[in-house]
Each structure stands twice: as structure tokens, then as C-alpha cells.
Short mmCIF file of C-alpha atoms and ligand atoms in Angstrom, two decimals:
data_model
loop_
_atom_site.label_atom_id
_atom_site.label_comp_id
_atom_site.label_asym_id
_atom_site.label_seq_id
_atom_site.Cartn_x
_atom_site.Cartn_y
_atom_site.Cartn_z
CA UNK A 294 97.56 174.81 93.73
CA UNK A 295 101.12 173.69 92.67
CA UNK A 296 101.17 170.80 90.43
CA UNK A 297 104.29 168.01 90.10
CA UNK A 298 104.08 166.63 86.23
CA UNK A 299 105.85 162.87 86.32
CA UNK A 300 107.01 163.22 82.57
CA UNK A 301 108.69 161.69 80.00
CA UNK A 302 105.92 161.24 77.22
CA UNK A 303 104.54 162.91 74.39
CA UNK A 304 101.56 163.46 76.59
CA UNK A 305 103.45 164.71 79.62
CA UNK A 306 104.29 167.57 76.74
CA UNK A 307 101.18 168.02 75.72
CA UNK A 308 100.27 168.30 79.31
CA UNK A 309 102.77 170.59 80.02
CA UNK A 310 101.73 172.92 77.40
CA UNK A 311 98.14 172.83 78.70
CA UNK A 312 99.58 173.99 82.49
CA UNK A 313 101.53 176.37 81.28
CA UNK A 314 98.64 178.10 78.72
CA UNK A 315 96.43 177.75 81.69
CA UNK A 316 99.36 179.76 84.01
CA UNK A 317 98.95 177.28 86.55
CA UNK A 318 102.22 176.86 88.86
CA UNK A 319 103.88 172.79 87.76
CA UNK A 320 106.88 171.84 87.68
CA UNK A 321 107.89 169.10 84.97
CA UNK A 322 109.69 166.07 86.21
CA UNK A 323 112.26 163.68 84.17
CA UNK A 324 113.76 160.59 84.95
CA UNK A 325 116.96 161.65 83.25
CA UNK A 326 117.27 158.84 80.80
CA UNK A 327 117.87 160.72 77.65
CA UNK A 328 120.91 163.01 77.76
CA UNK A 329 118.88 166.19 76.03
CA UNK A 330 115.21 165.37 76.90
CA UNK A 331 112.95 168.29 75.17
CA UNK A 332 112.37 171.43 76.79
CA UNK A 333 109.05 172.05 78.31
CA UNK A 334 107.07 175.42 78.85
CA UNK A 335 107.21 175.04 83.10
CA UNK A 336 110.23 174.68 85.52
CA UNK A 337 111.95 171.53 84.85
CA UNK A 338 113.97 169.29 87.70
CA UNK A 339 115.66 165.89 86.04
CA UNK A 340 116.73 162.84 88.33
CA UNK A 341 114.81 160.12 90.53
CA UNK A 342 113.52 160.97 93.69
CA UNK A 343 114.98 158.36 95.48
CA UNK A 344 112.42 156.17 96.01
CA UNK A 345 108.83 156.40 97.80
CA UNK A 346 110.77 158.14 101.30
CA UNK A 347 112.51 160.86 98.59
CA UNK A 348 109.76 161.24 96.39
CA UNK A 349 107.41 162.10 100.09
CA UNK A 350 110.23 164.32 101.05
CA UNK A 351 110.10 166.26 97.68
CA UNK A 352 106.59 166.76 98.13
CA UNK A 353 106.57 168.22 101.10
CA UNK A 354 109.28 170.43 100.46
CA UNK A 355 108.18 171.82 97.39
CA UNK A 356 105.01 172.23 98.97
CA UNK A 357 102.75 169.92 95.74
CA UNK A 358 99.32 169.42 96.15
CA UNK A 359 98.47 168.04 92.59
CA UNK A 360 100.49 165.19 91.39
CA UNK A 361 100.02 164.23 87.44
CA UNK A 362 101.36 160.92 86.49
CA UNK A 363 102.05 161.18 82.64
CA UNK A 364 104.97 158.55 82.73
CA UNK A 365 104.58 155.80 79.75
CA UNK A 366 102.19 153.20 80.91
CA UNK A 367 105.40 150.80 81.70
CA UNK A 368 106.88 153.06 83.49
CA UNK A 369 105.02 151.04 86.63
CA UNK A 370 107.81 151.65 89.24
CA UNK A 371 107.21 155.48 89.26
CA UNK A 372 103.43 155.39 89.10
CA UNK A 373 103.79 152.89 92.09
CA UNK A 374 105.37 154.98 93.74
CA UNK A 375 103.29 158.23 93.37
CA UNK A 376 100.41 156.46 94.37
CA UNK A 377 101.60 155.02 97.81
CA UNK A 378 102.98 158.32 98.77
CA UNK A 379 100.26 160.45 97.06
CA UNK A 380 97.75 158.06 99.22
CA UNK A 381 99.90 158.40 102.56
CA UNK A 382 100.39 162.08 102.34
CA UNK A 383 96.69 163.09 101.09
CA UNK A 384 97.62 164.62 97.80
CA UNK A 385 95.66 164.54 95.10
CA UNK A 386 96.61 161.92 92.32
CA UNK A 387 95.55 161.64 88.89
CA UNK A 388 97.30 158.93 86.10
CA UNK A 389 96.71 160.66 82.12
CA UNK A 390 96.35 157.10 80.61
CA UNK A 391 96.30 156.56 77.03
CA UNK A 392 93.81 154.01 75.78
CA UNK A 393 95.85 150.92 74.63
CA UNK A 394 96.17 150.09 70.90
CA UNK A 395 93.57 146.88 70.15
CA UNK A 396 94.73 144.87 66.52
CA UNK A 397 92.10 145.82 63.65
CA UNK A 398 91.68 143.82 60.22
CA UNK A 399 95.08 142.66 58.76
CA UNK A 400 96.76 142.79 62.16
CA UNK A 401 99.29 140.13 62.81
CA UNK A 402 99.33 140.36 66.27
CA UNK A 403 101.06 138.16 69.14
CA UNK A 404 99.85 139.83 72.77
CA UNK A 405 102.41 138.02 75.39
CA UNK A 406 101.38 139.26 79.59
CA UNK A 407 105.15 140.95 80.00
CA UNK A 408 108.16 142.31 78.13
CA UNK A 409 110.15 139.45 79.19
CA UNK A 410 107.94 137.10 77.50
CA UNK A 411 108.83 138.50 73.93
CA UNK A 412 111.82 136.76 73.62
CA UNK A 413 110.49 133.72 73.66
CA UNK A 414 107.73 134.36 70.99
CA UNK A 415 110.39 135.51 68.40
CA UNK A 416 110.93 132.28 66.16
CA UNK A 417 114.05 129.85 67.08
CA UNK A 418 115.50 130.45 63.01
CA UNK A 419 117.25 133.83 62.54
CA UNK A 420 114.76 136.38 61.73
CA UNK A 421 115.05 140.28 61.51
CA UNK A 422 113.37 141.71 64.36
CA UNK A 423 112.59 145.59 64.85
CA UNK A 424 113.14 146.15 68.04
CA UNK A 425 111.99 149.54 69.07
CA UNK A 426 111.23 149.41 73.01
CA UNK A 427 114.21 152.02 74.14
CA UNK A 428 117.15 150.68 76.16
CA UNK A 429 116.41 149.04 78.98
CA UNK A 430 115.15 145.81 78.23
CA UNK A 431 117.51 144.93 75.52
CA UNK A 432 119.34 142.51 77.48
CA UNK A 433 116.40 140.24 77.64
CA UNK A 434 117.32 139.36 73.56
CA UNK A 435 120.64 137.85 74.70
CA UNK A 436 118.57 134.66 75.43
CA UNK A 437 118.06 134.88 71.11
CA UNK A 438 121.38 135.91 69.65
CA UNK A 439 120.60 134.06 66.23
CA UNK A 440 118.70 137.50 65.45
CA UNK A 441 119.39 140.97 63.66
CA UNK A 442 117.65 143.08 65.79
CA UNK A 443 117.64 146.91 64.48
CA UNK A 444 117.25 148.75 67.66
CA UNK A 445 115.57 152.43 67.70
CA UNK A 446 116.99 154.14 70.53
CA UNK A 447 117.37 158.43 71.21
CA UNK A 448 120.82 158.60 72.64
CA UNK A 449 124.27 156.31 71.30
CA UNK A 450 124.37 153.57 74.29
CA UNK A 451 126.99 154.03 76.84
CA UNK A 452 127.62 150.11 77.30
CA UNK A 453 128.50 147.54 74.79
CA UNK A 454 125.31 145.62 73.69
CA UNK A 455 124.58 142.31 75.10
CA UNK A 456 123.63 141.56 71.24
CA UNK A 457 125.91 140.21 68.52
CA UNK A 458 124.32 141.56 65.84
CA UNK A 459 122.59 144.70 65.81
CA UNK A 460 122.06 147.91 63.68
CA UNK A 461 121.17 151.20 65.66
CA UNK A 462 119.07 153.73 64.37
CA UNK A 463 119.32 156.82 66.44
CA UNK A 464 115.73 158.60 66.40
CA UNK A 465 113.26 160.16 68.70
CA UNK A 466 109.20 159.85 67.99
CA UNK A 467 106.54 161.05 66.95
CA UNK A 468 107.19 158.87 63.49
CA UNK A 469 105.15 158.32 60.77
CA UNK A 470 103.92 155.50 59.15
CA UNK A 471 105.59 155.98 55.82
CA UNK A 472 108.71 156.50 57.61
CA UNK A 473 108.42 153.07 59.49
CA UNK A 474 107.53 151.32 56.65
CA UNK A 475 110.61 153.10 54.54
CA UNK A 476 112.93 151.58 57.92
CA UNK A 477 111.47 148.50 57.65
CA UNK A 478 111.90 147.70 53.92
CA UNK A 479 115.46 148.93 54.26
CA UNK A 480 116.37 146.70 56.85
CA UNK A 481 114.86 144.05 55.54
CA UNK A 482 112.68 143.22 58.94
CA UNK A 483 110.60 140.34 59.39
CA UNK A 484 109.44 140.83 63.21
CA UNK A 485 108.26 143.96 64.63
CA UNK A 486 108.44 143.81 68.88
CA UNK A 487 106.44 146.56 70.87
CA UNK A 488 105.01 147.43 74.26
CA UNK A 489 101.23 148.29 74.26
CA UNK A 490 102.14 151.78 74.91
CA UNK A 491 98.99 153.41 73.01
CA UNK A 492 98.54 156.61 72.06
CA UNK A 493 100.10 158.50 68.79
CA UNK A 494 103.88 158.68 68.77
CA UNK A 495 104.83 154.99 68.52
CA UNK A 496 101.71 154.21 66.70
CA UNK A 497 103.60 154.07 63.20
CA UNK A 498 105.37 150.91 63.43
CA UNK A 499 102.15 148.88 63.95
CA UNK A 500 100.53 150.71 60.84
CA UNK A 501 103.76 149.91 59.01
CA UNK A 502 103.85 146.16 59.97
CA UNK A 503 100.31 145.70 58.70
CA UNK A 504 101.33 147.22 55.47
CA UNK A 505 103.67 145.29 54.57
CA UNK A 506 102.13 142.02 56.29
CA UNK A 507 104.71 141.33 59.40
CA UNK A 508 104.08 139.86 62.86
CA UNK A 509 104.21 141.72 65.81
CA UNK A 510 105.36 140.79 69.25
CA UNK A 511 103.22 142.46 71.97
CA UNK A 512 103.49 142.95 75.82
CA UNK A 513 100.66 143.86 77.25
CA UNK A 514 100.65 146.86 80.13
CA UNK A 515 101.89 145.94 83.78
CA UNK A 516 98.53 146.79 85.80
CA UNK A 517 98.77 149.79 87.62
CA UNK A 518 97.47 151.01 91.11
CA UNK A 519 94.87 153.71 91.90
CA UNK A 520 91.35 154.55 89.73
CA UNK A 521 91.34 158.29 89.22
CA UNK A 522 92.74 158.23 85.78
CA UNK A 523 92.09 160.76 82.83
CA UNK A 524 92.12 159.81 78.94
CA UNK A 525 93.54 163.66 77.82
CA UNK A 526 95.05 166.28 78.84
CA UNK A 527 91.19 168.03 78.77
CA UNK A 528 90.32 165.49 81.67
CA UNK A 529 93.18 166.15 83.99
CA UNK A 530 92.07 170.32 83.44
CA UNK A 531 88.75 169.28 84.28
CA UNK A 532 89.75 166.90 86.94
CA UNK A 533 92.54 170.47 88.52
CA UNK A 534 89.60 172.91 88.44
CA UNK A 535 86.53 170.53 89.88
CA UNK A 536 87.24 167.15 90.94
CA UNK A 537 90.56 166.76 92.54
CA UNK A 538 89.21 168.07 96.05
CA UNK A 539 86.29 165.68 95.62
CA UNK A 540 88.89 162.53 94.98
CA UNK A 541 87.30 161.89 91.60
P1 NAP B 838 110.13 153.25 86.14
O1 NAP B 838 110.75 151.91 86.01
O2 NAP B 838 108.73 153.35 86.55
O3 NAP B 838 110.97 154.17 87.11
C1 NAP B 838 112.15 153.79 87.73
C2 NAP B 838 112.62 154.96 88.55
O4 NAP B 838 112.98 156.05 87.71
C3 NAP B 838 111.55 155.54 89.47
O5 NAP B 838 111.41 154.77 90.64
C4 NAP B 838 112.09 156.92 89.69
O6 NAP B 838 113.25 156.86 90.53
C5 NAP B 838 112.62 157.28 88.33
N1 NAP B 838 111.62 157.96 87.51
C6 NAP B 838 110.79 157.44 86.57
N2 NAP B 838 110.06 158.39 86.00
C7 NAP B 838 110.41 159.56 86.59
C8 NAP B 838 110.02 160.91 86.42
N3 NAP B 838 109.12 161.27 85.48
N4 NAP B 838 110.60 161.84 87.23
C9 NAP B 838 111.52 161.50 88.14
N5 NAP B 838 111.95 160.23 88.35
C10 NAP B 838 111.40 159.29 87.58
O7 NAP B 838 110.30 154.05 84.77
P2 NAP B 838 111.05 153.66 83.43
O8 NAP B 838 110.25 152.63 82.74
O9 NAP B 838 112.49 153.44 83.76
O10 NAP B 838 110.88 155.02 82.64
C11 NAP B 838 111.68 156.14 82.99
C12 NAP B 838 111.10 157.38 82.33
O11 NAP B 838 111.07 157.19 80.92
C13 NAP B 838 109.67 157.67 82.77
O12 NAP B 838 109.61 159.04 83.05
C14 NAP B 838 108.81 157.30 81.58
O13 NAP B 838 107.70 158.14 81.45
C15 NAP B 838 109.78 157.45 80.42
N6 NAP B 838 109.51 156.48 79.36
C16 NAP B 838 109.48 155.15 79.65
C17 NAP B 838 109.21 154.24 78.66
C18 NAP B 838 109.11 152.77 78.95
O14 NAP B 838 108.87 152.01 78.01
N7 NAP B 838 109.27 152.34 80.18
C19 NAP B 838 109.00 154.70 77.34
C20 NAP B 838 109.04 156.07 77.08
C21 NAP B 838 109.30 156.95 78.10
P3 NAP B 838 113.17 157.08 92.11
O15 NAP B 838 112.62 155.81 92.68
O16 NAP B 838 114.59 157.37 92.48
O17 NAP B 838 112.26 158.25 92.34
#
């Protein structure tokens, strides 16, 4: 057995962790998007594959027959990708998918279908909007430039921002409630925006919000191919000792 971990997730480290204890042979993948991503107990490589024909050649080569797909549940291109090739070449796929967060009494939830559609749902008068969804999508919030938007991100951002007025808060997760709550009094926000990424290290910001009372902005999850998923890191063990031969 020789597993490939898709990474980039609290989970993914938790997963990793799990391998390792267990001494089974992984290797941990990253994207590369943070400049010192954290170091993992198994052999790391960093960097895209190069697509669905680079990601089949790296399979091969490195000779994988279990492929874990821990990447964040919006992180659809990748988990796309492993599960056309994974299909095609006959190796044995499994997604570790959080369940998503639902809204519970005192919630002030929005849900919108995609991350583009937040923008829209933010109010037309300036508000101050939390915007803690990493890098990638910020642009989309040039369409609403009448807004402070304090942006979480882990690394300083190589480009100028496509926002006029912004605060950056440079901080990686897990975070705590009281700590999200502290950010958000300081800053004054009025609007929190999130993905529905579930699981525990973004969690705080929702618990915050309800606290003190603010609406959140939602995107639901992209839908993702393939059915052999597992909820923990427990399930994929299970799933690498008995069921991945079976398909299940
Ligand atoms: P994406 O849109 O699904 O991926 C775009 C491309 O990035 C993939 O086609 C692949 O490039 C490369 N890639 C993604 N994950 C990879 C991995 N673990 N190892 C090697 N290459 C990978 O993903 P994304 O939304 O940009 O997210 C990038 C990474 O950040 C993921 O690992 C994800 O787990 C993590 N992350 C994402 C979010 C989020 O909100 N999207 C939040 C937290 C963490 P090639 O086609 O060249 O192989």
C-alpha cells in the first residue's frame, strides 16, 4: 500500500498524523499556496500536478494505490480531478468530508448556492464585512467597494488588492470563539462572509457572529463527484485496512 494525502486542511493533518502513527507509507501533498504551510509527520511534495494528465503521470510513477482527498470541500478542482484519474487508472479513492455546519437558534444566517453570489447579498450602504475566505476570491468584492472588508489571510498578499478599503489581519486557524468575537468588536464588523467549510478550525467566527447578533453571508459547497467518502480520519483507517479493495 502507498497512500497520496491531497492536503491542505486541518484534517489532512490530522490525517497525516493517523498514517504516520499507523507507519503506513503516504506521502502528503500541498498546493503551495501558503509560503510556510505546516510540517507534517510523512514525506511532503508541494506544487500542482499539472492537471488530470500530470496528476495520472504522478501516480504511476510514484507507484500510489490509495489516494485520500482531504482538500477543503471548495477545493472542487482538485477533488475533480482525483476522481477522473483515480476512476481511469483503478486506484482506490476515498474523499474525508467534514459534515457541513447547519444554523442553530440565534443564527442569522444567509445560505447563497456559490461564492460569487456573496457579493451581492452584502447590503448596497457601507457596512463592515469580515471577510475571512483566504485569497482567492477577493476580487469578487470589487463589484462592492462602498465596504470595509477586514480580510483574514496567512501570508502578506503579493498583489495590490482589488479593494479600496481594507484592513488585513495576518492569522492562521484553528481560532477560537472568544478570539473572533474580540476581532470582531475591534473592528467594529457588521457582516460576517464564510464558505460552508464545516468542521472545527473556522468554526469560531459563526459562534462569534451569533454572540454578538451579526448576519452571515453563506456559500454553500460546490457538489462534488464520487460516493466513497469518510466523516474522520477513523473511517478512512477503516476504509485502508478493509474496504478500499472492495470499492466501499
Ligand atoms: P482547487 O481549485 O481545487 O485546485 C486548483 C489546483 O491546485 C488543482 O487543480 C491542483 O493543480 C492544485 N492543487 C489543489 N490542491 C492540491 C493539493 N493538495 N496538492 C497538489 N496540488 C493541489 O483548490 P483551491 O481551492 O485552490 O485550494 C488549494 C489548496 O488549498 C487545497 O489543497 C485546499 O485543500 C486548500 N484550501 C482551500 C481552501 C478553499 O477555500 N478553497 C481553504 C483552505 C485550504 P493541478 O491541476 O496542477 O494538479
Amino acid at each position: 500500500m502507498r497512500v497520496l494525502l491531497l492536503g491542505g486542511t486541518t484534517e489532512a493533518s490530522q490525517m497525516a498524523a493517523l498514517l504516520a502513527g499507523a507507519g503506513i507509507d503516504a506521502i502528503y501533498s500541498y498546493a503551495g499556496r501558503t509560503k510556510a504551510p505546516a510540517a507534517q509527520p510523512l514525506p511532503t511534495r508541494v506544487g500542482g500536478f499539472g492537471g488530470v494528465v500530470g496528476l495520472a503521470r504522478y501516480l504511476s510513477a510514484a507507484k500510489i494505490t490509495h489516494v485520500i482527498d482531504a482538500t477543503h470541500p471548495f477545493a472542487a478542482g482538485m477533488s475533480t480531478n482525483a476522481f477522473e484519474v483515480c476512476r481511469d487508472a483503478g486506484i482506490a479513492l476515498i474523499r474525508l468530508e467534514r459534515e457541513p455546519w447547519a444554523a442553530g437558534p440565534g443564527d442569522r444566517w444567509t445560505l447563497v448556492p456559490r461564492i460569487e453570489d456573496i457579493p451581492t447579498a452584502l447590503p448596497d450602504t457601507p457596512a463592515r464585512v469580515f471577510l475571512a475566505i483566504g485569497k482567492q476570491q477577493i476580487g469578487l468584492f470589487a463589484t462592492k467597494p462602498q465596504h470595509h472588508y477586514l480580510l483574514r489571510l496567512v501570508d502578506v498578499p503579493d498583489a495590490p488588492l482589488p479593494l479600496p478599503d481594507t484592513t488585513i489581519l495576518l492569522a492562521r486557524g484553528p481560532f477560537t470563539t472568544q478570539g473572533d468575537t474580540a476581532v470582531m468588536q475591534k473592528h467594529a464588523i457588521t457582516h460576517v462572509v464564510a464558505k460552508n467549510a464545516g468542521g472545527t478550525a473556522a468554526r469560531a467566527k459563526l459562534d462569534a457572529a451569533r454572540a454578538l447578533g451579526l448576519p452571515v453571508i453563506m456559500a454553500n459547497r460546490p457538489s462534488l463527484p464520487g460516493d466513497i467518502t469518510a466523516k474522520d480520519g477513523d473511517d478512512v483507517m477503516a476504509w485502508l485496512h478493509h474496504g478500499a479493495d472492495r470499492g466501499v
